Amino acid sequence: MLKLNLKIAWRNLWKNKVYAAINILGLALGLTAFVLMILYINHEESYDKWSPELKNVYQIREKHDFFTPDNKEHWNEVSNSRIANLIRTKLPQAVAVTKVDNDWDFGSGYSVKTENADPVMVNNIKDSDSSFFKVFDYQFVQGSADKALENKNTIVLKEDLALKLFGTTRALGKTIRMIRWRDDKGNLLTVTGIVSEPKSPQSVGFSAIVRTGNKDKDPDEPTNNNYCLMYAKLNKASDTLVLNQTLQKLYVDFKKNLLKGQKQDDEDIHKPEKVPGLKVIPLENVHSNPPYTLSWFEKLKPVMAISAFLLLVSIINFINLATAQSVQRAKEVGVKKVLGSYKRQLTAQFLIESGLQSLISLFLCIVLIEMVLPTFNQQFNVALSFWHNAKLFVLIAQLLGLFVFVTLLSGLYPAWILSNYNPVAVLKGNYENGLRGIALRNVLVVFQFVISVTFIISIGVMEMQSRFMSNKDLGFERGNLINIETGYEDKFAERLKKIPGVQYVATTTQVLGNSFNVPEEIQYKGKPIKLNTVTVTMDALPALGMKVLQGRIFSKEYKSDTVNTVVLNEAAANLFGKNLLGQTYQKTDWQGKNNIFQVVGIIKNYHNEGFDKAVLPTVYKVTKLGGTSNTNNLLVRFNTAHYREIISKIEKEWKIMYPNFPMVYTSLEDAFSKSLEENRQFMNMIILFSLVSVSLSLLGLFALSTFVAKRKTKEIAVRKVLGASNIQIVSLLNKSFLILVIVANLVSWPIAYIIIKKWLEGFAYRIEMPFVPFVTATLISLIIAILTVSIQARKAAITDPVNALKYE
Amino acid sequence: MIQLTNIEKYYANKGVKNYVLRLVTTTINQGEFVSIMGPSGAGKSTLLNIIGMLEEPTYGIYNFLGEDVTNLNERKRIELYRNHIGFVFQAYHLIDEMTVYENIEAPLLYKKVGSGERASRIADLLDRFNMVAKKDLFPNQLSGGQQQLVGIARALAAQPSIILADEPTGNLQSAQAEEIMSLFKKLNEEEGITIIQVTHSEKNAQYGSRILHIADGLIKEDVAVTA
């Protein structure tokens, strides 16, 4: 019986190839978006779950206000290094406690030298203490967890890095020189272990763990603190709540002891807002609870909602098409009923059919995923995989669950409708069950189109905004300009200037890709003005290709430029008022001394951060008066576009000066593209969703028009007999759907307007709300709707009316 | 075998009763070949549907094989379909997605006949109706008469005691119609299968043993056919 039913199911699918293909494709699309989401969630969920031992590992978090983005107290991942010792000695459950470097996001790693090889930059080398591998249960390919970091100046490599440095994982006992900045003498480290990469991602990621000895001790002065990450392994999984109460008490006592004799601080810690805070959270919860920012789950929520919704829409489409198709099967139902089939047997049969279709969709979805995954990974900077998934079984179970869910949801209603056909009515050839449920279908189609039109409008506006951004005048010349990641040194700069083709060599603390803002408050004619200070060298402004609006920029010809002159940008000048050139303002420094500065020029605003941030009112100065700041920017401007060779000459000079540290540089062109990157990724995601959404709503419309055309077969036949032309009949059917699409457009305009307005407000530099995308989206939706409906309408119009009227 | 007592069927529409059948009382015995005749809209098909339990009478008592089946639950009714009643339709109503063989096999599957017996019964039927060569064809590859033969073979497969046929030759040319009617007659006479058919044709009615004339929902005449 099952075999026969499957056979019938297959023959039916084959007979209605087009419908089946549409059904299956639609479902596959919805599933693909959803399964991608599942893959992503699985990936995020799998953080720090690569060993059962990690169940007893906890991250230590302290409440403090150092390094916090808003300078307020938060529970921080980086904590006072003294806590490690406190827990080690005072908490009996603690088996091991380790301190390890945080991921700081400046700099691009350390230089690593092996034997006679050229130095290479390696990211993510972290300094830790002897306990690291006692807390984290890594699998040692060579060496052992107990012995690896026993001594100072040792390093444990991940397999990848070992292969990269030595070409083999058998690197035990070899030595490495690690140089942390360009004129660091460096540490000579011995390789004491190689660990394999765990199957799932880790919140404490590293390419190598070193023990330099810096993490072994705490600062002597009680008021000096070191901050780092800390992890503790306990002898058994404990109740975090109880544990945290104990820790809190321990820490308050500890702080009191530490600050004994320093009366003021001692009183401070009794104020409620200054009570020290210490807690631990299980390692498995670390990734989902980042400090300051939203967790991945919160960030993903809207996307999850959209993808779940798209799946639902594709299921509803499936139901719509299936019920529209069901008329064809009515006879079969009627006959089977009089042959002695139970209703539930019929229900089962139709469920099997939708099961067959959703199974095919699922396979198609897997194929689709295999196809889009590389792009997806690249887009969202993750390494998801389907077949090489660490938890393939879990994934397959999830897919099975999804399969059952989709089959039941999409199959039950059509099966119920079908198995309820009354055999008498069916066998008499009179089985129109009217337009029952048509209102619901209309609402659904409107709903789908609202979403699609909103997406299309959004894409239009986003496209216009990104074009605006990539073509916007940045206020500086980004071509032929590179930024070497290093500080300014006269000796090196002079050598570079001698290379032909190099026009300027300069430094600034403010450049696209690496801007550092030093806020200050000055007094101008008695009123305070808040400014952002940027330290530059003489050539920095011309190197950037600044446009001068008034006065002049710095030059060696003016002795005063090294004394007290400043250049303002437009934004700052606006705060000061008019007739500014030659005027002076004063600033009180930290010693209470009044410094007088003279304004000599005003330059056009230039962008040094993404377009979401407004250009700050900024003062540029060369003089050391009032303090300077320094970041790793060395700007080199070339007077030719063919500067590849010049860069290799610069690298030669660099090697002479700093043989142990490779040169790292970016072109400003790349820095600019990078600043647009996030926006581009977001836009690509929206385009992806729109594609799925638009295809689904077209399928929905197709289903509905099929359904209606079927229902109106008789009406169409009668009209044709009365003399209606094919065109008249096509437009008759089109009209009712166009109304739906127009309604959807009317609904989506204000929705799109509100959402897009909000999105645009995220940019300090943005386009005016354009009108064109709205009109275009409406036109597009109307045209594709007409095309879709006309396929069905034409079919209905050209059928011979005799067939429809025969049995009347 | 079949006892109808005061069967009435009406549709209430805005308080007005539209009678299709009125006070129909009759008995049909095992082995009879009854033709129901009458003008369009007389209620012939409704009567046949009631006999076939596809419709329920609004009023009256229906005994089938000595059992009151007026209000029968689905399970019991389906048991009767599986074991006692075979249907033949004017439009054949073969399942388009199934081959000739599979169409004939379907009722046996529902009846849970073992595969060996199933195969031999179908082989027997195909043989009898000269359709062995056509067993793997689909209905739309057959002529109307052939389709109706398959329809009858399907009705016979479950070895019913009664066949209900609603204008079985209505869509057929006269030569084919004659063939079908002789087949019915043969089945009736040789195998003792009770047959009730609805027909417009006086000629077809002559193949049976008894004619019920119906008009306006009433049995006007109940005559035996004299051969």
PDB file of N, CA, C and O in Angstrom, chain A residues 538 554 558-566 595-598 621-626:
ATOM      1  N   MET A 538      54.953  68.704  10.214  1.00  0.00           N
ATOM      2  CA  MET A 538      54.847  69.763   9.205  1.00  0.00           C
ATOM      3  C   MET A 538      54.127  69.320   7.932  1.00  0.00           C
ATOM      4  O   MET A 538      53.271  70.013   7.419  1.00  0.00           O
ATOM      5  N   PHE A 554      50.684  74.546   7.880  1.00  0.00           N
ATOM      6  CA  PHE A 554      52.033  74.609   8.453  1.00  0.00           C
ATOM      7  C   PHE A 554      53.100  74.526   7.379  1.00  0.00           C
ATOM      8  O   PHE A 554      52.940  73.836   6.368  1.00  0.00           O
ATOM      9  N   TYR A 558      57.845  79.151   8.430  1.00  0.00           N
ATOM     10  CA  TYR A 558      57.380  79.936   9.575  1.00  0.00           C
ATOM     11  C   TYR A 558      57.924  79.334  10.850  1.00  0.00           C
ATOM     12  O   TYR A 558      57.577  78.201  11.200  1.00  0.00           O
ATOM     13  N   LYS A 559      58.782  80.078  11.523  1.00  0.00           N
ATOM     14  CA  LYS A 559      59.367  79.608  12.786  1.00  0.00           C
ATOM     15  C   LYS A 559      58.263  79.393  13.827  1.00  0.00           C
ATOM     16  O   LYS A 559      58.315  78.486  14.654  1.00  0.00           O
ATOM     17  N   SER A 560      57.224  80.229  13.768  1.00  0.00           N
ATOM     18  CA  SER A 560      56.179  80.182  14.791  1.00  0.00           C
ATOM     19  C   SER A 560      55.412  78.860  14.767  1.00  0.00           C
ATOM     20  O   SER A 560      54.760  78.498  15.749  1.00  0.00           O
ATOM     21  N   ASP A 561      55.508  78.134  13.663  1.00  0.00           N
ATOM     22  CA  ASP A 561      54.744  76.894  13.572  1.00  0.00           C
ATOM     23  C   ASP A 561      55.225  75.839  14.565  1.00  0.00           C
ATOM     24  O   ASP A 561      54.490  74.932  14.928  1.00  0.00           O
ATOM     25  N   THR A 562      56.477  75.932  15.001  1.00  0.00           N
ATOM     26  CA  THR A 562      56.935  75.015  16.029  1.00  0.00           C
ATOM     27  C   THR A 562      56.715  75.606  17.416  1.00  0.00           C
ATOM     28  O   THR A 562      57.048  75.000  18.417  1.00  0.00           O
ATOM     29  N   VAL A 563      56.169  76.826  17.483  1.00  0.00           N
ATOM     30  CA  VAL A 563      55.976  77.482  18.785  1.00  0.00           C
ATOM     31  C   VAL A 563      54.523  77.402  19.237  1.00  0.00           C
ATOM     32  O   VAL A 563      54.185  76.680  20.175  1.00  0.00           O
ATOM     33  N   ASN A 564      53.616  78.076  18.567  1.00  0.00           N
ATOM     34  CA  ASN A 564      52.257  78.129  19.109  1.00  0.00           C
ATOM     35  C   ASN A 564      51.159  78.307  18.066  1.00  0.00           C
ATOM     36  O   ASN A 564      50.075  78.765  18.377  1.00  0.00           O
ATOM     37  N   THR A 565      51.418  77.979  16.811  1.00  0.00           N
ATOM     38  CA  THR A 565      50.331  78.172  15.842  1.00  0.00           C
ATOM     39  C   THR A 565      49.510  76.890  15.684  1.00  0.00           C
ATOM     40  O   THR A 565      50.005  75.792  15.901  1.00  0.00           O
ATOM     41  N   VAL A 566      48.251  77.084  15.326  1.00  0.00           N
ATOM     42  CA  VAL A 566      47.378  75.940  15.096  1.00  0.00           C
ATOM     43  C   VAL A 566      46.550  76.155  13.824  1.00  0.00           C
ATOM     44  O   VAL A 566      46.388  77.290  13.379  1.00  0.00           O
ATOM     45  N   ASN A 595      48.514  78.426  28.211  1.00  0.00           N
ATOM     46  CA  ASN A 595      49.213  78.471  26.931  1.00  0.00           C
ATOM     47  C   ASN A 595      48.359  79.231  25.930  1.00  0.00           C
ATOM     48  O   ASN A 595      47.143  79.061  25.872  1.00  0.00           O
ATOM     49  N   ILE A 596      49.034  80.072  25.142  1.00  0.00           N
ATOM     50  CA  ILE A 596      48.320  80.869  24.138  1.00  0.00           C
ATOM     51  C   ILE A 596      48.594  80.267  22.757  1.00  0.00           C
ATOM     52  O   ILE A 596      49.745  80.004  22.411  1.00  0.00           O
ATOM     53  N   PHE A 597      47.544  80.055  21.996  1.00  0.00           N
ATOM     54  CA  PHE A 597      47.707  79.524  20.636  1.00  0.00           C
ATOM     55  C   PHE A 597      47.146  80.514  19.636  1.00  0.00           C
ATOM     56  O   PHE A 597      46.160  81.200  19.907  1.00  0.00           O
ATOM     57  N   GLN A 598      47.786  80.531  18.455  1.00  0.00           N
ATOM     58  CA  GLN A 598      47.315  81.451  17.430  1.00  0.00           C
ATOM     59  C   GLN A 598      46.786  80.658  16.227  1.00  0.00           C
ATOM     60  O   GLN A 598      47.438  79.715  15.755  1.00  0.00           O
ATOM     61  N   LYS A 621      47.978  70.756  15.359  1.00  0.00           N
ATOM     62  CA  LYS A 621      49.157  71.530  15.759  1.00  0.00           C
ATOM     63  C   LYS A 621      50.430  70.714  15.598  1.00  0.00           C
ATOM     64  O   LYS A 621      50.438  69.493  15.708  1.00  0.00           O
ATOM     65  N   VAL A 622      51.496  71.441  15.316  1.00  0.00           N
ATOM     66  CA  VAL A 622      52.811  70.824  15.175  1.00  0.00           C
ATOM     67  C   VAL A 622      53.588  71.008  16.480  1.00  0.00           C
ATOM     68  O   VAL A 622      54.350  70.140  16.895  1.00  0.00           O
ATOM     69  N   THR A 623      53.321  72.128  17.125  1.00  0.00           N
ATOM     70  CA  THR A 623      54.075  72.510  18.317  1.00  0.00           C
ATOM     71  C   THR A 623      53.876  71.526  19.465  1.00  0.00           C
ATOM     72  O   THR A 623      52.837  70.881  19.574  1.00  0.00           O
ATOM     73  N   LYS A 624      54.914  71.430  20.310  1.00  0.00           N
ATOM     74  CA  LYS A 624      54.828  70.549  21.471  1.00  0.00           C
ATOM     75  C   LYS A 624      54.078  71.226  22.612  1.00  0.00           C
ATOM     76  O   LYS A 624      53.791  70.608  23.632  1.00  0.00           O
ATOM     77  N   LEU A 625      53.784  72.497  22.434  1.00  0.00           N
ATOM     78  CA  LEU A 625      53.103  73.268  23.473  1.00  0.00           C
ATOM     79  C   LEU A 625      51.755  72.616  23.814  1.00  0.00           C
ATOM     80  O   LEU A 625      50.971  72.310  22.928  1.00  0.00           O
ATOM     81  N   GLY A 626      51.530  72.403  25.089  1.00  0.00           N
ATOM     82  CA  GLY A 626      50.253  71.823  25.512  1.00  0.00           C
ATOM     83  C   GLY A 626      50.214  70.322  25.372  1.00  0.00           C
ATOM     84  O   GLY A 626      49.162  69.695  25.529  1.00  0.00           O
TER      85      GLY A 626
END
